[in-house]
Amino acid sequence: MNVLLIGSGGREHALARAIANSPLLTKLFVAPGNPGTAESGENVVIDVANHRAVLDFCRLMKVGFVVVGPEGPLVAGLADDLRAGGVKVFGHGKAAAQLEGSKAFTKMICDEAHIPTAAYGRFRDAASAKTYVGQHGAPIVVKYDGLAAGKGVVVATTVAEAESAIDDMFAGQFGDAEVVIEEFMEGEEVSFFALVHGEQVLPLAAAQDHKRVGDGDTGPNTGGMGAYSPAPVFTDALQADVMERIIRPTARVMAAKGMPCSGVLFAGLMITRDGPRLIEYNARFGDPECQVLMLRLRDDLLTLLLACADGQLDKVSVRFRPEPALTVVMAARGYPGEPMKGTDIRGLEKASAMEGVTVFHAGTTMNAGKLLANGGRVLNVSATGATVAEARARAYEAVDAIDWPEGFCRRDIAWRAMEAS
Ligand code: AMP
Ligand code: GLY
């Protein structure tokens, strides 16, 4: 079967590598892809915002299955339009993608499905939002309702900070705003992934991400500076609990509302003293969490994604290797602000040849045979090992073998797992 994968990040490089290993695959196309995905398939230029153009490409190239990596195309309804055109898709329709696209929508689903989550209020003007903050006090969390690339959330430690975040959000920084204000939840964060089709669910695995740019979880939030899996805090019992109290009820309510899920649900969880609570949903795999999940996956990814699209999740099972996988994000200087672009990266071959090491491309480009940085998060230097410590030592050895003076990374990825072991 010919497959088209949409996206261009490290997540898509990891997915491309796994799909390329499938006995079911004839040919893999990636739109637009990156220099990493070019090693697993053929990168193609398609205007993904033009759903007709994607459909035409599928017909021309006899693509039988489209896998959508990022949330943007899902929220824009690409999966619906492809399905309407007779093409099989891994990825939620527009209605279900609201679970990522709108925090207010997710809160409504949580209410209906009685899912444990933070108490909240929704506001369309600054004055009533501030009144709510005044009533509840700090710490408190202020969220812009809509896609804001991870930058629409302010965890305010003081009332003044919350008020200034409210002012920013209503001042047009993100356009016409609705703001969700939430109770601050304390605990350890986990990214958990499950495949969902209608009411069918298949748990995958959990990972932990590092959102802050600096060592010791300091500095501004990013898309994620590193991840590892498994997450020691996420026991089998906790997973079963999350499936029963969070994932299944979500699948059920979404299906009952005529907005069935079909794709991966990424539950951002807070493991609190009172048990797991939902922070947010994403309608896609996490980046860089996907990279470590794919390194641990033992079964054929394409078979699993097809089973999800076909509503056959009850007919498949999935196994992950118990050995830990870890990834270190190398970012370009300036990130998460304006990153420096066009700088030379050398030494990837040497790093990739190291034992247990895989380097995923996230924001790179090839120019006249030279590999250049072309984004904020540029490389995901990943490794597996018998222990987290071994995986971590291998990943950092590989980082040190990469010659890219304009790049930087956190040096403490997986510190929680190291303390737990
Ligand atoms: P989100 O975009 O909703 O995932 O929020 C980004 C980050 O803000 C999360 O990964 C958490 O670290 C933090 N966060 C969001 N909501 C809460 C909350 N209710 N309590 C504590 N931390 C939160
Ligand atoms: N790494 C977090 C995310 O993909 O949203």
CSV table of C-alpha atoms and ligand atoms in Angstrom, one decimal:
chain,number,residue,atom,x,y,z
A,1,MET,CA,0.0,0.0,0.0
A,2,ASN,CA,1.1,3.6,-0.7
A,3,VAL,CA,1.0,5.9,2.3
A,4,LEU,CA,1.1,9.7,2.5
A,5,LEU,CA,2.4,11.1,5.8
A,6,ILE,CA,1.7,14.8,6.5
A,7,GLY,CA,4.1,16.9,8.5
A,8,SER,CA,7.7,17.9,8.8
A,9,GLY,CA,8.9,17.6,12.3
A,10,GLY,CA,10.8,15.1,14.5
A,11,ARG,CA,7.5,13.4,15.2
A,12,GLU,CA,7.0,12.8,11.5
A,13,HIS,CA,10.6,11.5,11.1
A,14,ALA,CA,9.9,9.0,13.8
A,15,LEU,CA,6.6,8.0,12.2
A,16,ALA,CA,8.2,7.8,8.8
A,17,ARG,CA,10.9,5.5,10.0
A,18,ALA,CA,8.4,3.2,11.7
A,19,ILE,CA,6.0,3.2,8.7
A,20,ALA,CA,8.9,2.4,6.3
A,21,ASN,CA,9.6,-0.7,8.3
A,22,SER,CA,6.1,-2.1,7.7
A,23,PRO,CA,5.7,-5.2,5.6
A,24,LEU,CA,2.4,-3.6,4.4
A,25,LEU,CA,4.1,-0.6,2.9
A,26,THR,CA,4.8,-0.3,-0.9
A,27,LYS,CA,5.8,3.4,-1.0
A,28,LEU,CA,5.9,6.2,1.5
A,29,PHE,CA,5.4,9.9,0.5
A,30,VAL,CA,5.9,12.6,3.1
A,31,ALA,CA,4.5,16.1,2.6
A,32,PRO,CA,6.6,18.2,3.1
A,33,GLY,CA,8.9,16.1,5.2
A,34,ASN,CA,12.5,17.0,6.1
A,35,PRO,CA,16.0,15.6,5.3
A,36,GLY,CA,15.3,12.8,7.8
A,37,THR,CA,12.1,11.6,6.3
A,38,ALA,CA,13.8,11.6,2.9
A,39,GLU,CA,15.7,8.6,4.1
A,40,SER,CA,12.5,6.7,4.8
A,41,GLY,CA,10.3,7.8,1.9
A,42,GLU,CA,10.0,10.4,-0.8
A,43,ASN,CA,9.4,14.0,0.3
A,44,VAL,CA,6.8,15.7,-1.9
A,45,VAL,CA,5.5,19.3,-2.1
A,46,ILE,CA,1.7,19.5,-1.7
A,47,ASP,CA,-0.3,22.5,-0.4
A,48,VAL,CA,-1.7,20.7,2.5
A,49,ALA,CA,-4.2,23.6,3.2
A,50,ASN,CA,-5.7,22.8,-0.2
A,51,HIS,CA,-7.6,19.6,0.6
A,52,ARG,CA,-8.5,19.1,-3.1
A,53,ALA,CA,-4.8,19.1,-4.0
A,54,VAL,CA,-4.1,16.4,-1.3
A,55,LEU,CA,-7.0,14.3,-2.7
A,56,ASP,CA,-5.7,14.7,-6.3
A,57,PHE,CA,-2.2,13.6,-5.2
A,58,CYS,CA,-3.7,10.5,-3.5
A,59,ARG,CA,-5.6,9.6,-6.7
A,60,LEU,CA,-2.6,10.2,-8.9
A,61,MET,CA,-0.1,8.3,-6.8
A,62,LYS,CA,-2.6,5.6,-5.7
A,63,VAL,CA,-2.2,6.5,-2.0
A,64,GLY,CA,-4.5,4.2,0.0
A,65,PHE,CA,-3.8,5.7,3.4
A,66,VAL,CA,-3.0,9.2,4.8
A,67,VAL,CA,-1.4,9.7,8.2
A,68,VAL,CA,-1.7,13.2,9.5
A,69,GLY,CA,1.0,14.2,12.0
A,70,PRO,CA,0.3,17.7,13.2
A,71,GLU,CA,-3.0,19.2,14.6
A,72,GLY,CA,-3.3,22.1,12.1
A,73,PRO,CA,-4.6,20.0,9.2
A,74,LEU,CA,-6.9,18.0,11.5
A,75,VAL,CA,-8.5,21.2,13.0
A,76,ALA,CA,-8.9,22.4,9.4
A,77,GLY,CA,-10.9,19.3,8.5
A,78,LEU,CA,-8.4,17.6,6.2
A,79,ALA,CA,-9.3,14.1,7.5
A,80,ASP,CA,-13.0,14.8,6.8
A,81,ASP,CA,-12.4,15.9,3.3
A,82,LEU,CA,-10.1,13.0,2.5
A,83,ARG,CA,-12.6,10.5,3.9
A,84,ALA,CA,-15.4,12.1,1.9
A,85,GLY,CA,-13.2,11.6,-1.2
A,86,GLY,CA,-12.8,7.9,-0.4
A,87,VAL,CA,-9.3,8.0,1.1
A,88,LYS,CA,-8.6,6.2,4.4
A,89,VAL,CA,-7.1,8.5,7.0
A,90,PHE,CA,-5.4,8.2,10.4
A,91,GLY,CA,-6.5,11.4,12.2
A,92,HIS,CA,-9.5,12.9,13.7
A,93,GLY,CA,-12.2,14.8,11.9
A,94,LYS,CA,-12.6,18.5,12.5
A,95,ALA,CA,-15.3,17.9,15.2
A,96,ALA,CA,-13.1,15.6,17.3
A,97,ALA,CA,-10.0,17.7,16.7
A,98,GLN,CA,-11.8,20.4,18.8
A,99,LEU,CA,-10.4,18.4,21.8
A,100,GLU,CA,-7.1,20.0,20.9
A,101,GLY,CA,-8.4,23.1,19.1
A,102,SER,CA,-10.6,24.5,21.9
A,103,LYS,CA,-9.9,24.3,25.6
A,104,ALA,CA,-13.5,25.4,26.4
A,105,PHE,CA,-14.8,22.5,24.3
A,106,THR,CA,-12.6,20.0,26.1
A,107,LYS,CA,-13.9,21.4,29.5
A,108,MET,CA,-17.4,20.9,28.3
A,109,ILE,CA,-16.7,17.3,27.4
A,110,CYS,CA,-15.0,16.8,30.8
A,111,ASP,CA,-18.2,18.0,32.5
A,112,GLU,CA,-20.4,15.7,30.4
A,113,ALA,CA,-18.2,12.7,30.9
A,114,HIS,CA,-17.4,13.4,34.6
A,115,ILE,CA,-13.7,13.4,33.8
A,116,PRO,CA,-11.4,14.5,36.6
A,117,THR,CA,-9.9,17.8,35.7
A,118,ALA,CA,-9.2,21.3,37.1
A,119,ALA,CA,-12.2,23.4,38.2
A,120,TYR,CA,-12.6,26.3,35.8
A,121,GLY,CA,-14.5,29.3,34.5
A,122,ARG,CA,-14.9,30.7,30.9
A,123,PHE,CA,-14.8,34.4,30.2
A,124,ARG,CA,-15.3,36.7,27.2
A,125,ASP,CA,-14.2,39.9,28.9
A,126,ALA,CA,-11.3,40.9,31.1
A,127,ALA,CA,-13.4,42.3,34.0
A,128,SER,CA,-15.3,39.1,34.7
A,129,ALA,CA,-12.1,37.0,34.3
A,130,LYS,CA,-10.4,39.2,36.9
A,131,THR,CA,-13.3,38.9,39.3
A,132,TYR,CA,-13.0,35.1,39.1
A,133,VAL,CA,-9.2,35.4,39.8
A,134,GLY,CA,-10.0,37.7,42.7
A,135,GLN,CA,-12.4,35.1,44.1
A,136,HIS,CA,-10.0,32.1,43.8
A,137,GLY,CA,-6.6,33.7,44.4
A,138,ALA,CA,-3.2,32.4,43.1
A,139,PRO,CA,-1.6,30.2,42.0
A,140,ILE,CA,-4.1,30.0,39.1
A,141,VAL,CA,-3.8,29.2,35.4
A,142,VAL,CA,-4.9,31.5,32.6
A,143,LYS,CA,-5.5,29.9,29.1
A,144,TYR,CA,-6.3,31.4,25.8
A,145,ASP,CA,-9.0,29.4,24.1
A,146,GLY,CA,-7.6,28.3,20.7
A,147,LEU,CA,-4.5,27.0,19.1
A,148,ALA,CA,-1.6,29.1,20.3
A,149,ALA,CA,1.4,26.7,19.7
A,150,GLY,CA,1.8,26.0,23.4
A,151,LYS,CA,2.1,29.7,24.2
A,152,GLY,CA,-1.4,30.4,25.3
A,153,VAL,CA,-1.1,29.2,28.8
A,154,VAL,CA,0.2,31.2,31.8
A,155,VAL,CA,0.6,29.6,35.1
A,156,ALA,CA,0.3,32.6,37.3
A,157,THR,CA,1.9,32.5,40.8
A,158,THR,CA,0.4,35.8,41.8
A,159,VAL,CA,-3.0,37.6,41.2
A,160,ALA,CA,-1.1,40.4,39.5
A,161,GLU,CA,0.5,38.0,37.1
A,162,ALA,CA,-2.9,36.4,36.3
A,163,GLU,CA,-4.4,39.9,35.7
A,164,SER,CA,-1.7,40.9,33.4
A,165,ALA,CA,-2.0,37.6,31.4
A,166,ILE,CA,-5.8,38.3,31.1
A,167,ASP,CA,-5.1,41.8,29.8
A,168,ASP,CA,-2.6,40.5,27.3
A,169,MET,CA,-5.1,37.9,26.0
A,170,PHE,CA,-7.9,40.4,25.7
A,171,ALA,CA,-5.6,43.1,24.2
A,172,GLY,CA,-5.7,41.3,20.9
A,173,GLN,CA,-2.4,39.5,21.2
A,174,PHE,CA,-4.2,36.4,19.9
A,175,GLY,CA,-7.2,38.1,18.3
A,176,ASP,CA,-10.8,37.9,19.6
A,177,ALA,CA,-10.5,36.0,22.8
A,178,GLU,CA,-12.2,33.6,25.1
A,179,VAL,CA,-10.2,32.8,28.2
A,180,VAL,CA,-10.4,29.7,30.4
A,181,ILE,CA,-9.2,30.2,34.0
A,182,GLU,CA,-8.3,27.1,35.9
A,183,GLU,CA,-7.5,25.8,39.3
A,184,PHE,CA,-3.8,25.1,39.6
A,185,MET,CA,-3.1,21.4,39.9
A,186,GLU,CA,0.0,20.1,41.7
A,187,GLY,CA,1.7,16.9,40.7
A,188,GLU,CA,3.8,15.2,38.1
A,189,GLU,CA,3.0,15.6,34.5
A,190,VAL,CA,2.6,12.7,32.1
A,191,SER,CA,1.9,12.5,28.4
A,192,PHE,CA,-0.3,9.4,27.7
A,193,PHE,CA,-1.3,8.1,24.3
A,194,ALA,CA,-4.2,6.0,23.2
A,195,LEU,CA,-5.6,5.1,19.8
A,196,VAL,CA,-9.4,5.8,19.6
A,197,HIS,CA,-12.0,5.0,17.0
A,198,GLY,CA,-15.5,5.7,18.0
A,199,GLU,CA,-15.9,3.9,21.3
A,200,GLN,CA,-13.0,1.6,20.6
A,201,VAL,CA,-9.8,2.4,22.6
A,202,LEU,CA,-6.3,0.9,22.6
A,203,PRO,CA,-3.8,2.2,25.2
A,204,LEU,CA,-0.3,2.8,23.8
A,205,ALA,CA,2.2,4.1,26.4
A,206,ALA,CA,3.2,7.1,28.4
A,207,ALA,CA,6.1,9.5,28.2
A,208,GLN,CA,7.4,12.5,30.1
A,209,ASP,CA,8.3,15.7,28.4
A,210,HIS,CA,10.3,18.7,29.6
A,211,LYS,CA,8.5,21.9,28.6
A,212,ARG,CA,10.8,24.5,30.0
A,213,VAL,CA,13.8,25.6,28.0
A,214,GLY,CA,16.3,25.5,30.8
A,215,ASP,CA,17.9,22.9,33.1
A,216,GLY,CA,16.0,22.3,36.3
A,217,ASP,CA,12.8,23.1,34.5
A,218,THR,CA,13.5,26.9,34.4
A,219,GLY,CA,12.8,29.6,31.8
A,220,PRO,CA,10.0,30.0,29.3
A,221,ASN,CA,7.8,27.2,28.0
A,222,THR,CA,8.7,25.4,24.7
A,223,GLY,CA,7.1,22.7,22.6
A,224,GLY,CA,9.2,20.2,24.5
A,225,MET,CA,13.0,20.0,25.1
A,226,GLY,CA,13.3,16.2,25.6
A,227,ALA,CA,11.3,13.2,26.6
A,228,TYR,CA,11.6,9.7,27.9
A,229,SER,CA,9.4,6.6,28.1
A,230,PRO,CA,8.3,4.7,30.1
A,231,ALA,CA,7.4,7.2,32.8
A,232,PRO,CA,8.2,5.5,36.1
A,233,VAL,CA,5.3,7.4,37.8
A,234,PHE,CA,2.8,5.9,35.4
A,235,THR,CA,2.2,2.4,36.7
A,236,ASP,CA,0.0,-0.2,35.0
A,237,ALA,CA,-2.7,0.5,37.6
A,238,LEU,CA,-2.6,4.2,36.9
A,239,GLN,CA,-2.9,3.5,33.2
A,240,ALA,CA,-5.9,1.3,33.7
A,241,ASP,CA,-7.5,4.0,35.9
A,242,VAL,CA,-6.8,6.6,33.2
A,243,MET,CA,-8.4,4.4,30.5
A,244,GLU,CA,-11.5,3.8,32.6
A,245,ARG,CA,-12.0,7.3,34.0
A,246,ILE,CA,-10.6,9.5,31.3
A,247,ILE,CA,-10.1,7.9,27.8
A,248,ARG,CA,-13.1,5.6,27.6
A,249,PRO,CA,-15.6,8.2,28.8
A,250,THR,CA,-14.2,10.8,26.4
A,251,ALA,CA,-14.5,8.3,23.5
A,252,ARG,CA,-18.1,7.5,24.5
A,253,VAL,CA,-19.3,11.1,24.9
A,254,MET,CA,-17.6,12.1,21.6
A,255,ALA,CA,-19.3,9.2,19.7
A,256,ALA,CA,-22.6,9.9,21.3
A,257,LYS,CA,-22.4,13.6,20.2
A,258,GLY,CA,-21.8,12.5,16.6
A,259,MET,CA,-18.2,13.7,16.8
A,260,PRO,CA,-16.4,10.3,16.9
A,261,CYS,CA,-12.7,10.2,17.4
A,262,SER,CA,-10.5,8.4,14.9
A,263,GLY,CA,-6.9,8.8,15.6
A,264,VAL,CA,-4.6,9.2,18.6
A,265,LEU,CA,-5.7,10.9,21.8
A,266,PHE,CA,-2.8,12.5,23.7
A,267,ALA,CA,-3.9,13.1,27.2
A,268,GLY,CA,-1.7,15.6,29.1
A,269,LEU,CA,-2.2,14.4,32.7
A,270,MET,CA,-1.3,15.7,36.1
A,271,ILE,CA,-0.7,12.9,38.5
A,272,THR,CA,-1.9,14.5,41.7
A,273,ARG,CA,-2.2,13.2,45.2
A,274,ASP,CA,-5.8,12.4,44.5
A,275,GLY,CA,-5.1,10.5,41.3
A,276,PRO,CA,-4.7,11.4,37.6
A,277,ARG,CA,-6.4,14.5,36.3
A,278,LEU,CA,-6.7,15.7,32.8
A,279,ILE,CA,-4.8,18.9,31.9
A,280,GLU,CA,-5.6,18.9,28.2
A,281,TYR,CA,-6.1,16.8,25.2
A,282,ASN,CA,-4.1,16.9,21.9
A,283,ALA,CA,-5.4,15.2,18.8
A,284,ARG,CA,-2.0,14.0,17.6
A,285,PHE,CA,1.1,12.4,18.8
A,286,GLY,CA,3.4,14.5,21.1
A,287,ASP,CA,6.6,15.9,19.8
A,288,PRO,CA,9.1,14.8,21.1
A,289,GLU,CA,7.1,12.1,22.9
A,290,CYS,CA,6.3,10.3,19.7
A,291,GLN,CA,10.1,9.8,19.1
A,292,VAL,CA,10.6,7.8,22.3
A,293,LEU,CA,7.3,5.8,21.8
A,294,MET,CA,8.4,4.8,18.3
A,295,LEU,CA,11.8,3.6,19.6
A,296,ARG,CA,10.0,1.3,22.1
A,297,LEU,CA,7.3,0.1,19.8
A,298,ARG,CA,7.7,-3.6,19.0
A,299,ASP,CA,4.7,-4.1,16.8
A,300,ASP,CA,4.0,-2.8,13.3
A,301,LEU,CA,2.9,0.8,13.4
A,302,LEU,CA,1.2,0.8,10.1
A,303,THR,CA,-1.0,-2.2,11.1
A,304,LEU,CA,-2.0,-0.3,14.3
A,305,LEU,CA,-2.8,3.0,12.5
A,306,LEU,CA,-4.8,1.1,9.8
A,307,ALA,CA,-6.7,-0.8,12.6
A,308,CYS,CA,-7.6,2.6,14.1
A,309,ALA,CA,-8.8,4.0,10.8
A,310,ASP,CA,-10.8,0.9,10.0
A,311,GLY,CA,-12.4,0.6,13.5
A,312,GLN,CA,-10.6,-2.7,14.1
A,313,LEU,CA,-8.9,-1.7,17.3
A,314,ASP,CA,-10.5,-4.6,19.1
A,315,LYS,CA,-8.6,-7.0,16.7
A,316,VAL,CA,-5.1,-5.8,17.4
A,317,SER,CA,-2.7,-5.6,20.4
A,318,VAL,CA,0.4,-3.6,21.0
A,319,ARG,CA,3.6,-4.3,22.8
A,320,PHE,CA,6.4,-1.9,23.9
A,321,ARG,CA,9.9,-2.9,24.8
A,322,PRO,CA,10.4,-2.4,28.6
A,323,GLU,CA,13.8,-0.8,27.9
A,324,PRO,CA,13.7,3.0,28.3
A,325,ALA,CA,14.1,5.4,25.4
A,326,LEU,CA,15.1,9.0,25.8
A,327,THR,CA,15.4,11.9,23.4
A,328,VAL,CA,17.3,15.2,23.8
A,329,VAL,CA,16.1,18.1,21.7
A,330,MET,CA,18.9,20.2,20.2
A,331,ALA,CA,17.5,23.7,19.5
A,332,ALA,CA,18.9,26.7,17.7
A,333,ARG,CA,20.1,29.6,19.7
A,334,GLY,CA,17.3,32.0,20.3
A,335,TYR,CA,14.6,29.4,20.8
A,336,PRO,CA,11.8,29.6,22.0
A,337,GLY,CA,12.1,33.1,20.8
A,338,GLU,CA,13.4,33.8,17.2
A,339,PRO,CA,15.8,31.0,16.4
A,340,MET,CA,19.0,31.5,14.5
A,341,LYS,CA,18.6,29.8,11.1
A,342,GLY,CA,20.9,28.6,8.3
A,343,THR,CA,23.8,27.4,10.5
A,344,ASP,CA,25.9,24.4,9.6
A,345,ILE,CA,25.4,21.0,11.4
A,346,ARG,CA,28.1,18.4,11.1
A,347,GLY,CA,28.8,15.1,12.7
A,348,LEU,CA,25.3,13.5,12.4
A,349,GLU,CA,26.6,10.4,10.8
A,350,LYS,CA,29.1,9.8,13.6
A,351,ALA,CA,26.4,10.4,16.2
A,352,SER,CA,23.9,8.2,14.5
A,353,ALA,CA,26.4,5.3,14.3
A,354,MET,CA,26.8,5.1,18.1
A,355,GLU,CA,25.3,2.2,19.9
A,356,GLY,CA,21.6,2.5,20.6
A,357,VAL,CA,21.4,6.0,19.1
A,358,THR,CA,18.9,7.4,16.6
A,359,VAL,CA,19.0,11.0,15.5
A,360,PHE,CA,15.6,12.4,14.3
A,361,HIS,CA,15.5,15.5,12.2
A,362,ALA,CA,13.0,18.1,13.4
A,363,GLY,CA,14.0,21.5,11.9
A,364,THR,CA,16.7,20.9,9.3
A,365,THR,CA,17.1,21.5,5.6
A,366,MET,CA,19.6,20.4,3.0
A,367,ASN,CA,21.3,23.1,0.9
A,368,ALA,CA,23.9,22.1,-1.7
A,369,GLY,CA,24.7,18.9,0.1
A,370,LYS,CA,25.1,20.7,3.5
A,371,LEU,CA,22.8,20.2,6.4
A,372,LEU,CA,21.5,23.4,7.9
A,373,ALA,CA,19.4,24.4,10.9
A,374,ASN,CA,16.0,25.6,9.8
A,375,GLY,CA,13.8,26.0,12.8
A,376,GLY,CA,13.6,26.2,16.6
A,377,ARG,CA,13.8,22.6,17.6
A,378,VAL,CA,16.3,21.2,15.1
A,379,LEU,CA,17.4,17.7,16.1
A,380,ASN,CA,16.1,15.0,18.5
A,381,VAL,CA,19.1,13.0,19.6
A,382,SER,CA,17.7,9.8,20.9
A,383,ALA,CA,18.9,6.6,22.5
A,384,THR,CA,17.7,3.4,24.1
A,385,GLY,CA,19.4,1.5,26.8
A,386,ALA,CA,19.0,-1.2,29.5
A,387,THR,CA,18.4,1.6,32.0
A,388,VAL,CA,17.5,5.3,31.8
A,389,ALA,CA,21.0,6.1,32.9
A,390,GLU,CA,22.4,4.2,30.0
A,391,ALA,CA,20.0,5.7,27.5
A,392,ARG,CA,20.8,9.1,28.8
A,393,ALA,CA,24.6,8.6,28.7
A,394,ARG,CA,24.3,7.4,25.1
A,395,ALA,CA,22.1,10.3,24.0
A,396,TYR,CA,24.5,12.9,25.5
A,397,GLU,CA,27.5,11.2,24.1
A,398,ALA,CA,25.8,11.5,20.7
A,399,VAL,CA,25.0,15.2,21.4
A,400,ASP,CA,28.6,15.8,22.0
A,401,ALA,CA,29.6,14.2,18.8
A,402,ILE,CA,27.5,16.6,16.8
A,403,ASP,CA,29.4,19.7,15.7
A,404,TRP,CA,26.9,22.5,15.8
A,405,PRO,CA,28.1,25.5,17.8
A,406,GLU,CA,24.9,27.4,17.4
A,407,GLY,CA,22.8,24.6,18.9
A,408,PHE,CA,22.0,24.0,22.6
A,409,CYS,CA,20.1,21.4,24.7
A,410,ARG,CA,19.1,20.7,28.2
A,411,ARG,CA,21.6,18.6,30.1
A,412,ASP,CA,19.1,17.1,32.6
A,413,ILE,CA,16.6,15.2,30.5
A,414,ALA,CA,14.9,12.4,32.5
A,415,TRP,CA,16.0,13.8,35.9
A,416,ARG,CA,12.8,12.6,37.5
A,417,ALA,CA,13.3,9.0,36.1
A,418,MET,CA,16.9,9.1,37.3
A,419,GLU,CA,15.8,10.0,40.8
A,420,ALA,CA,13.1,7.3,40.7
A,421,SER,CA,15.6,4.6,39.7
B,1,AMP,P1,-1.5,23.2,28.2
B,1,AMP,O1,-1.1,23.9,26.9
B,1,AMP,O2,-2.9,23.2,28.6
B,1,AMP,O3,-0.9,21.8,28.2
B,1,AMP,O4,-0.6,23.9,29.3
B,1,AMP,C1,0.8,24.0,29.2
B,1,AMP,C2,1.4,23.7,30.5
B,1,AMP,O5,0.9,24.5,31.6
B,1,AMP,C3,1.1,22.3,31.0
B,1,AMP,O6,2.0,21.4,30.4
B,1,AMP,C4,1.3,22.4,32.5
B,1,AMP,O7,2.6,22.4,32.8
B,1,AMP,C5,0.8,23.8,32.8
B,1,AMP,N1,-0.6,23.7,33.2
B,1,AMP,C6,-1.7,23.8,32.4
B,1,AMP,N2,-2.9,23.8,33.1
B,1,AMP,C7,-2.5,23.6,34.4
B,1,AMP,C8,-3.2,23.4,35.6
B,1,AMP,N3,-4.5,23.5,35.7
B,1,AMP,N4,-2.5,23.3,36.8
B,1,AMP,C9,-1.1,23.3,36.7
B,1,AMP,N5,-0.4,23.4,35.6
B,1,AMP,C10,-1.1,23.6,34.4
B,2,GLY,N1,5.6,17.8,23.6
B,2,GLY,C1,4.3,18.3,23.9
B,2,GLY,C2,3.4,18.4,22.7
B,2,GLY,O1,3.7,17.8,21.7
B,2,GLY,O2,2.4,19.1,22.7
